[in-house]
CSV table of C-alpha atoms in Angstrom, one decimal:
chain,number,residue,atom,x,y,z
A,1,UNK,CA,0.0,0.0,0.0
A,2,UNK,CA,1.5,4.0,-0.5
A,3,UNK,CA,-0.7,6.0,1.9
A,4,UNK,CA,-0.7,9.8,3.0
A,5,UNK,CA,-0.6,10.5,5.9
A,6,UNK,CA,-1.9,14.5,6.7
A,7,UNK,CA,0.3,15.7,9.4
A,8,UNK,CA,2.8,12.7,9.0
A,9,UNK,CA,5.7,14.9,11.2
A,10,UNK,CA,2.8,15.1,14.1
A,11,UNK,CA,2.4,13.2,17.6
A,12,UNK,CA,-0.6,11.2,16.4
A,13,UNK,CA,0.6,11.2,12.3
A,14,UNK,CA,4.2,10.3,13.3
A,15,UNK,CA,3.5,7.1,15.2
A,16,UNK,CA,0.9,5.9,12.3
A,17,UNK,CA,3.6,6.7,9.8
A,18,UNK,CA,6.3,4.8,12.1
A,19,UNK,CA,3.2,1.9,12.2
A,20,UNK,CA,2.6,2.1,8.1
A,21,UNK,CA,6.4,1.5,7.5
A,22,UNK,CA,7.1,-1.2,9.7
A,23,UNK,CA,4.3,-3.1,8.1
A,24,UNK,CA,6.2,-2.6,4.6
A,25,UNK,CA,3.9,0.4,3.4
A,26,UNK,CA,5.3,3.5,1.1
A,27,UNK,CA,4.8,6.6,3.1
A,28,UNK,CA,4.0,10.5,2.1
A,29,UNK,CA,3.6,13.0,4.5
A,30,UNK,CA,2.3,16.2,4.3
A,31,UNK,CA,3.1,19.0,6.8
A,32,UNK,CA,3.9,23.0,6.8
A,33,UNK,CA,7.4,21.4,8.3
A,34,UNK,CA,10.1,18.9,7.2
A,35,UNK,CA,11.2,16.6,9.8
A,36,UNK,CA,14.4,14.6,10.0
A,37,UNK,CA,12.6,11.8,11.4
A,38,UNK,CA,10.7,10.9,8.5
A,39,UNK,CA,13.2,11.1,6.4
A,40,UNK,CA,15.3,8.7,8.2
A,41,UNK,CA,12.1,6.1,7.9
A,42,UNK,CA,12.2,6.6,4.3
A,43,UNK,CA,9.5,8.9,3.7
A,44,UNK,CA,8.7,11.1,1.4
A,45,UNK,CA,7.7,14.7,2.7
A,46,UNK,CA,5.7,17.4,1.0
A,47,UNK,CA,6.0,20.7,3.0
A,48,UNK,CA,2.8,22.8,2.6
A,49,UNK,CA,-0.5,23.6,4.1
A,50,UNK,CA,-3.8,21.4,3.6
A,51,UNK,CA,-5.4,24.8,2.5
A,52,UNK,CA,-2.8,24.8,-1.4
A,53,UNK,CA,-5.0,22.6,-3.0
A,54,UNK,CA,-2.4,21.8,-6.0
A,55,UNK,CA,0.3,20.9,-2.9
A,56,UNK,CA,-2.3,18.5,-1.3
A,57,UNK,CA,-3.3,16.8,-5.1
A,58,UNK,CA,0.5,16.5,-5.8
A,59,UNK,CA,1.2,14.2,-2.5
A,60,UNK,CA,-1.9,12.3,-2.8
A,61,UNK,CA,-1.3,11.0,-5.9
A,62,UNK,CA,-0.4,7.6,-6.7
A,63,UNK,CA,-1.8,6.9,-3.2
A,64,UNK,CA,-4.4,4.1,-2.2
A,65,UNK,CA,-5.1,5.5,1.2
A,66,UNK,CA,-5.1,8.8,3.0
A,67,UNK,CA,-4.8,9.2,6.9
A,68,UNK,CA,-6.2,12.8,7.5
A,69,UNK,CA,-4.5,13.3,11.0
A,70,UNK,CA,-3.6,17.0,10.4
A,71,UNK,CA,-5.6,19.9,12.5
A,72,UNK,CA,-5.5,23.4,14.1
A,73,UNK,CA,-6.2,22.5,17.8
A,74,UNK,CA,-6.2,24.7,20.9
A,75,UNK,CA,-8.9,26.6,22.9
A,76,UNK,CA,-8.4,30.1,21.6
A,77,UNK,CA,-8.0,31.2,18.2
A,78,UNK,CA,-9.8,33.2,14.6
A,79,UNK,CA,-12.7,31.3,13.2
A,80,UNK,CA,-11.3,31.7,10.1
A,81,UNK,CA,-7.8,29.7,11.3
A,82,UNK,CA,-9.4,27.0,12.3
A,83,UNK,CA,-12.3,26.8,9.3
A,84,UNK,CA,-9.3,26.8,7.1
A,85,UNK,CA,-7.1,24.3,8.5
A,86,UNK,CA,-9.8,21.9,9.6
A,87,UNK,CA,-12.6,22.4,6.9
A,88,UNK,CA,-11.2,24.1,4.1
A,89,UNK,CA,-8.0,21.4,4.2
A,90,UNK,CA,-10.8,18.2,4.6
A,91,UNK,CA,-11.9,19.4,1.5
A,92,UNK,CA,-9.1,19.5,-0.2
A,93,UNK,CA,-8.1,16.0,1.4
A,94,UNK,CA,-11.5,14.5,-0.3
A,95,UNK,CA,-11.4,16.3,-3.6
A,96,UNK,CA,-7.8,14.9,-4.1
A,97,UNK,CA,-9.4,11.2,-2.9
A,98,UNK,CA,-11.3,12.0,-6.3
A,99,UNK,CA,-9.3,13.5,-8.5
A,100,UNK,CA,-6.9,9.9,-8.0
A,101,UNK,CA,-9.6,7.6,-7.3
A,102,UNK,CA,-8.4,7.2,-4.1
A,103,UNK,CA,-10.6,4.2,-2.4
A,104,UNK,CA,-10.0,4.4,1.2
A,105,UNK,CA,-9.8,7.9,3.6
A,106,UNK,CA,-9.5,7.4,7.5
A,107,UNK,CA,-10.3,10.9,9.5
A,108,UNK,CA,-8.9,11.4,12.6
A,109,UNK,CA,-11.9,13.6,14.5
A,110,UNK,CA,-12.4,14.0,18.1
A,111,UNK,CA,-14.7,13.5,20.3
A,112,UNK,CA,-15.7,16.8,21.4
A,113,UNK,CA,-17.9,16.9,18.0
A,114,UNK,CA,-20.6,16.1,20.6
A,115,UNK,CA,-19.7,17.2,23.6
A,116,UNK,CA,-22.3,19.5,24.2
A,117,UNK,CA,-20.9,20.7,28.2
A,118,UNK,CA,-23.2,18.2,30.0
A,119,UNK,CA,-21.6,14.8,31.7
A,120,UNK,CA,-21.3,11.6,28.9
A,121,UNK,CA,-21.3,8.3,30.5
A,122,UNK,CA,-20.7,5.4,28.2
A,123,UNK,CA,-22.3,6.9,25.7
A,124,UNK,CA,-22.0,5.7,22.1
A,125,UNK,CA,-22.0,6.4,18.5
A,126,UNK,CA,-25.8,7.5,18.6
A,127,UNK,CA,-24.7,10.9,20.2
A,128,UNK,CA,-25.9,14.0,18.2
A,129,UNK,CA,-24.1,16.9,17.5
A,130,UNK,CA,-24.8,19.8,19.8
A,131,UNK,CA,-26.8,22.6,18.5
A,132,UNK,CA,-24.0,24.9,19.8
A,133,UNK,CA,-20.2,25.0,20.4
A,134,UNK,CA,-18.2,27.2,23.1
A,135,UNK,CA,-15.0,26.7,21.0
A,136,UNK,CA,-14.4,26.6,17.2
A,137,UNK,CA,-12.0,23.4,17.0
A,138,UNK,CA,-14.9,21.2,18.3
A,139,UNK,CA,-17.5,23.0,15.7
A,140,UNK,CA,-14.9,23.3,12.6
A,141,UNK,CA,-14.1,19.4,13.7
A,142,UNK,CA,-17.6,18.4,13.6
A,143,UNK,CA,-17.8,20.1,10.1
A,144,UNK,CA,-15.4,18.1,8.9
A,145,UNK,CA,-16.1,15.0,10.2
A,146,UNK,CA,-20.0,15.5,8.5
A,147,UNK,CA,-18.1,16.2,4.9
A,148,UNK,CA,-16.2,12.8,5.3
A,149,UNK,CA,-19.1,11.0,6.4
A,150,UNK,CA,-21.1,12.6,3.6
A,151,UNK,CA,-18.6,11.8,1.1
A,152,UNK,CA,-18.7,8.2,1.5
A,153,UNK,CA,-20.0,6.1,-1.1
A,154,UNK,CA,-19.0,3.0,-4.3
A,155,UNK,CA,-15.9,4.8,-5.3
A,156,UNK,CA,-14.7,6.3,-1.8
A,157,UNK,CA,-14.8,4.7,1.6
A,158,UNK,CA,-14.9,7.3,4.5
A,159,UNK,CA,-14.5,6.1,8.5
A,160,UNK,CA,-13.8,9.1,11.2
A,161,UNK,CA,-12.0,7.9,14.3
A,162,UNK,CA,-12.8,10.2,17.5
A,163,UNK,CA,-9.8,9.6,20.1
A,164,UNK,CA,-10.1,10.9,23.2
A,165,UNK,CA,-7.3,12.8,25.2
A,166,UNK,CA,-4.1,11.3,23.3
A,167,UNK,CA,-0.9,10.8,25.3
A,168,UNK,CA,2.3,9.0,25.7
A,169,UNK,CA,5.8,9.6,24.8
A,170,UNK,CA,6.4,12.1,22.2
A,171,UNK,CA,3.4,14.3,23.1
A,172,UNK,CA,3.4,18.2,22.8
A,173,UNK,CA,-0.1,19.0,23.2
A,174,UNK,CA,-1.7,17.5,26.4
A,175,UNK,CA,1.5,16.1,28.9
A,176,UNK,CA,3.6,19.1,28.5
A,177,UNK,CA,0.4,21.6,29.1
A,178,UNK,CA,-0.2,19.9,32.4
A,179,UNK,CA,3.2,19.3,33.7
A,180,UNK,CA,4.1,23.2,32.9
A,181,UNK,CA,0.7,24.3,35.2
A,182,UNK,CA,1.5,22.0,38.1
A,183,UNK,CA,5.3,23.4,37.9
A,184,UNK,CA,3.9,26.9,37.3
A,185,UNK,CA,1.6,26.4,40.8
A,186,UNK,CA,-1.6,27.4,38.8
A,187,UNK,CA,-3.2,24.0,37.8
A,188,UNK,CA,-6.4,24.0,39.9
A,189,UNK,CA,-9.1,21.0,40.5
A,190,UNK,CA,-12.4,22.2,39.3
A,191,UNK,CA,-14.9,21.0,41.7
A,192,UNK,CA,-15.1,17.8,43.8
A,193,UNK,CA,-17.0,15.4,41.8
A,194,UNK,CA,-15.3,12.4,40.7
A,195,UNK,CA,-16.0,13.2,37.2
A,196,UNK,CA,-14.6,10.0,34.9
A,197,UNK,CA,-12.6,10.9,31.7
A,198,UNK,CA,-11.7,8.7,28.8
A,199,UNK,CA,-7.9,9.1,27.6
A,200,UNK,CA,-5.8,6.9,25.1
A,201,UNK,CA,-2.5,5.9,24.6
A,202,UNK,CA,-1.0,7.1,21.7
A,203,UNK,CA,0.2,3.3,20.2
A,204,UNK,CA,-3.3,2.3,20.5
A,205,UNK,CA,-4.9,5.3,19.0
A,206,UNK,CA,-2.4,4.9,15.8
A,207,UNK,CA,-3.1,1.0,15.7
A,208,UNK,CA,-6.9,1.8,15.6
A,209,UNK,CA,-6.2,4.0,12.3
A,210,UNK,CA,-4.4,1.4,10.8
A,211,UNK,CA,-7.1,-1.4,11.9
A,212,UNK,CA,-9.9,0.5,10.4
A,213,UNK,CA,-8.0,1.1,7.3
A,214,UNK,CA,-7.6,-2.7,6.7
A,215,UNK,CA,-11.1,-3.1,6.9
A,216,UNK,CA,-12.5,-0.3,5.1
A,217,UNK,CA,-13.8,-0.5,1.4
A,218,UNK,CA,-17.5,0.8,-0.5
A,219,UNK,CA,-19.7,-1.4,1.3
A,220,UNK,CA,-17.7,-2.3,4.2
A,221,UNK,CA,-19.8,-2.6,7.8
A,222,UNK,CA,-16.6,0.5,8.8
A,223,UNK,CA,-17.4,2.8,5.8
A,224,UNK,CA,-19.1,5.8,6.4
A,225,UNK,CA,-19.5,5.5,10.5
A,226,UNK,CA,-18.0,7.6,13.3
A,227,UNK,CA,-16.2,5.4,15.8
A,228,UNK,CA,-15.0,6.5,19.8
A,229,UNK,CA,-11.2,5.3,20.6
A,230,UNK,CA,-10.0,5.0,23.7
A,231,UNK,CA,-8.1,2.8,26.7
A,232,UNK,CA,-11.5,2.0,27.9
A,233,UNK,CA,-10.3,2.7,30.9
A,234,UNK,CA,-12.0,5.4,32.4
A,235,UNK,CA,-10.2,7.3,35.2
A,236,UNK,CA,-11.4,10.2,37.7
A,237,UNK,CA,-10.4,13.3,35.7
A,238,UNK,CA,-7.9,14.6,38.9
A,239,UNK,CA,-6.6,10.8,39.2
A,240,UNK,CA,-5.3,10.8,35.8
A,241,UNK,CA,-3.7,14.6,36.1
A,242,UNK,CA,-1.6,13.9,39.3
A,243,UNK,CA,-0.8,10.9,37.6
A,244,UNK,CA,0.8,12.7,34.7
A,245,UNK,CA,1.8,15.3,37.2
A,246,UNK,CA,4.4,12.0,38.9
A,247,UNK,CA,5.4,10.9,35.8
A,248,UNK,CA,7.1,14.1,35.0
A,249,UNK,CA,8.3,14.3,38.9
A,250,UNK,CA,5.4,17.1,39.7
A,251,UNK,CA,3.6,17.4,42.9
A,252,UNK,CA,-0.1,16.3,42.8
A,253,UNK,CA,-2.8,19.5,42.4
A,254,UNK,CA,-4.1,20.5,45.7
A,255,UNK,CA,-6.2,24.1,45.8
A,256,UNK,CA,-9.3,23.6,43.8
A,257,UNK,CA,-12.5,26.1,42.6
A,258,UNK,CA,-16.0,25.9,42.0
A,259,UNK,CA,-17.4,24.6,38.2
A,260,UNK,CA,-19.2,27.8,38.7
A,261,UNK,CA,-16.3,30.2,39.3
A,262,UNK,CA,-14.3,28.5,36.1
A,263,UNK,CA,-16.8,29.0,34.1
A,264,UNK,CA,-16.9,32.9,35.7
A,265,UNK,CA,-13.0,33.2,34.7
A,266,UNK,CA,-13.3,31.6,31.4
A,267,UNK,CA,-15.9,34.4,30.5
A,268,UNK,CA,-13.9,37.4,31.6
A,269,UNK,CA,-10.9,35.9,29.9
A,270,UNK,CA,-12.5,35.3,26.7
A,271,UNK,CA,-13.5,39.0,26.9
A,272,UNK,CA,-10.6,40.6,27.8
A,273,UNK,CA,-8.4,38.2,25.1
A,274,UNK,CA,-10.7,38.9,22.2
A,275,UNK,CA,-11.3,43.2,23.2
A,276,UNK,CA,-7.6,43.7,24.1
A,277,UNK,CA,-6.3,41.1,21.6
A,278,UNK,CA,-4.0,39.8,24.2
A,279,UNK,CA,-1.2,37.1,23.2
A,280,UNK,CA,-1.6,33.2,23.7
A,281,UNK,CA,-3.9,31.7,24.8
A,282,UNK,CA,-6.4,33.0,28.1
A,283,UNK,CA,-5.4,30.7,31.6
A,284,UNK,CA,-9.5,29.8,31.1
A,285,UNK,CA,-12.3,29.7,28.5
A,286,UNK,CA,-15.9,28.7,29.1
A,287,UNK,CA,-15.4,25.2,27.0
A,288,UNK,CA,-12.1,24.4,29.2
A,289,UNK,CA,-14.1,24.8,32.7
A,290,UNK,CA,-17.2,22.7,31.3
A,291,UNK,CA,-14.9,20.0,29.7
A,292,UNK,CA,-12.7,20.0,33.2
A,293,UNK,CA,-16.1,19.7,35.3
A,294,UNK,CA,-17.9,16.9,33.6
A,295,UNK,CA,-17.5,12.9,33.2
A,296,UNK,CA,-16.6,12.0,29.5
A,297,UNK,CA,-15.9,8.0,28.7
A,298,UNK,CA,-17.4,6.5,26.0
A,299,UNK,CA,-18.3,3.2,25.0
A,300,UNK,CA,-15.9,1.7,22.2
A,301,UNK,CA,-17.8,-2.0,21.6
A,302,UNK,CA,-18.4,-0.8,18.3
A,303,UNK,CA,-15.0,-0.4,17.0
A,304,UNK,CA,-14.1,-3.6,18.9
A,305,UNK,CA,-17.0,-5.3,17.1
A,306,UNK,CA,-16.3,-3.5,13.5
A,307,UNK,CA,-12.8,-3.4,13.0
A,308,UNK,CA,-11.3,-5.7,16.5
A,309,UNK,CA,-9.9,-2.7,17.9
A,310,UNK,CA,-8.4,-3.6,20.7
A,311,UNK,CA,-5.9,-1.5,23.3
A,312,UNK,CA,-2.8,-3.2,23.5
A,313,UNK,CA,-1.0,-0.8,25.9
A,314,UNK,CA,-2.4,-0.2,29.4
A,315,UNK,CA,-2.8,2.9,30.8
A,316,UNK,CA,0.0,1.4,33.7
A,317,UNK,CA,2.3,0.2,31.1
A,318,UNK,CA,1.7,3.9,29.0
A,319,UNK,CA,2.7,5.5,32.3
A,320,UNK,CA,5.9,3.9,32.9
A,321,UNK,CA,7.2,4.7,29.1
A,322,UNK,CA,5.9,8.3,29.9
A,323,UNK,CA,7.7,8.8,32.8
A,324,UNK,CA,10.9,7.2,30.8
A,325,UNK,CA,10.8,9.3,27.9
A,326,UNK,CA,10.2,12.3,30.5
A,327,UNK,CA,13.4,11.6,32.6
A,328,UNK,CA,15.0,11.3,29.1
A,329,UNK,CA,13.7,14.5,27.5
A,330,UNK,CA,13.6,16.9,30.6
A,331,UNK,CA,16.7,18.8,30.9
């Protein structure tokens, strides 16, 4: 198989890449970056943005699958940023998929597509989409994820994969956002329920991508369906902080504030970011205190049953090789 792989130089796109060529596959990756890494695996890198449509049809070509991995996350941000990297490069991705008859087209969405701010509790696939967003990389996700799910059909086979919280060795999103608040003294619990979250290691999440890949084709019980990944191992929300927090040698969080009072702080923030057009991001948004106050786990029998997903890592075992690649990273 030659696949492209969107985002290939990523956390997520550069294990699946690792994954596709130690199964024998040809590799392109597409990123705004070249990375040495890839090329030492043998792949071939295209350096643009999803949003230069001829860049995006040159790498596809010749290819039989695409893993779409690449996306503008965060909490803060333009609209427009985030329509254009995550809607305006999906369609791009899919009219490429046409252009070279491209068969198969695995979309790496998210889960917060239907997070609507209330808890989720084992909920499945038959979630809606919420009739509002507090964030635009949840509503520009779920925009996406609807145009590959559209799209599939006899010539194109479409799957989107939502994992939740992705972490593990080589992260720079999620660990190294946590570990710099608890240094920094400003990581606070929000509330005192013991809300359960879903998270996922990021060997599993990659091996789900390539699972659903081998099953998918027109027709296929995969094509055209959204599917939750996870460890399916649900922890208390705090639990699985501090336990991030020892890993990198950082003292557990202690002070705490009301669901109420976040959500208070995330409002002024967002005002005073977006009237002052402060730099960063704001400490708090009003998505960040709801997602931080509520239970989300999700029930992932259907990618077991559909494609024999199964998580081969524990979240123990994921742990220990975080906390080596930590002491081996941190200065």
């Amino acid at each position: 198989m030659k696949a492209l792989v969107t985002g290939g130089g990523g956390f997520l796109g550069g294990v699946i890449v690792k994954m596709l060529r130690e199964q024998g596959d040809q590799v392109v990756s597409i990123s705004r970056s070249g990375y040495p890494a890839l090329t030492t695996l043998g792949v071939e890198q295209v350096q643009a943005d999803l949003t230069d449509q001829a860049a995006v049809m040159r790498a596809a070509e010749g290819c039989d699958c695409i893993f779409h991995v690449a996306a503008k996350a965060g909490i803060w941000g333009s609209y427009n940023d985030f329509y254009q990297a995550n809607v305006t490069g999906t369609v791009n991705v899919l009219e490429a998929c046409r252009r070279h008859d491209i068969t198969r087209l695995v979309y790496t969405s998210s889960p917060s597509v239907v997070f609507d701010g209330t808890d989720v509790e084992g909920g499945n696939e038959s979630l809606p989409y919420p009739d509002h967003f507090e964030a635009f990389y949840p509503q520009t996700k779920a925009m996406a994820e609807q145009l590959v799910l559209a799209a599939n059909g006899p010539q194109l086979a479409t799957v989107a994969l939502r994992p939740h919280l992705i972490w593990g060795p080589g992260d720079n999103h999620l660990v190294p956002r946590i570990i710099a608040k608890g240094k920094s003294g400003r990581l606070r619990r929000i509330g005192d329920r013991p809300c359960l979250v879903d998270t996922v290691y990021v060997d599993n999440a990659a091996r789900a991508h390539l699972q659903a890949a081998e099953r998918l084709a027109p027709g296929s019980p995969v094509a055209g369906k959204a599917y939750f990944i996870s460890n399916g191992e649900p922890l208390p929300l705090w639990e699985m902080v501090n336990r991030i927090l020892a890993a990198g040698g950082v003292a557990p969080v202690k002070g705490s504030i009301s669901p109420k009072t976040a959500y208070a702080i995330g409002t002024i923030c967002e005002k005073l970011w977006g009237w002052f057009m402060l730099a960063g991001e704001p400490p708090m948004t009003r998505f960040v205190a709801k997602e931080l106050a509520t239970a989300h786990w999700f029930d992932i029998s259907a990618a077991r049953r559909d494609f024999g997903y199964q998580p081969q890592v524990t979240l123990d075992e994921g742990l220990v090789q975080l906390q080596h690649w930590l002491t081996e990273t941190t200065p």
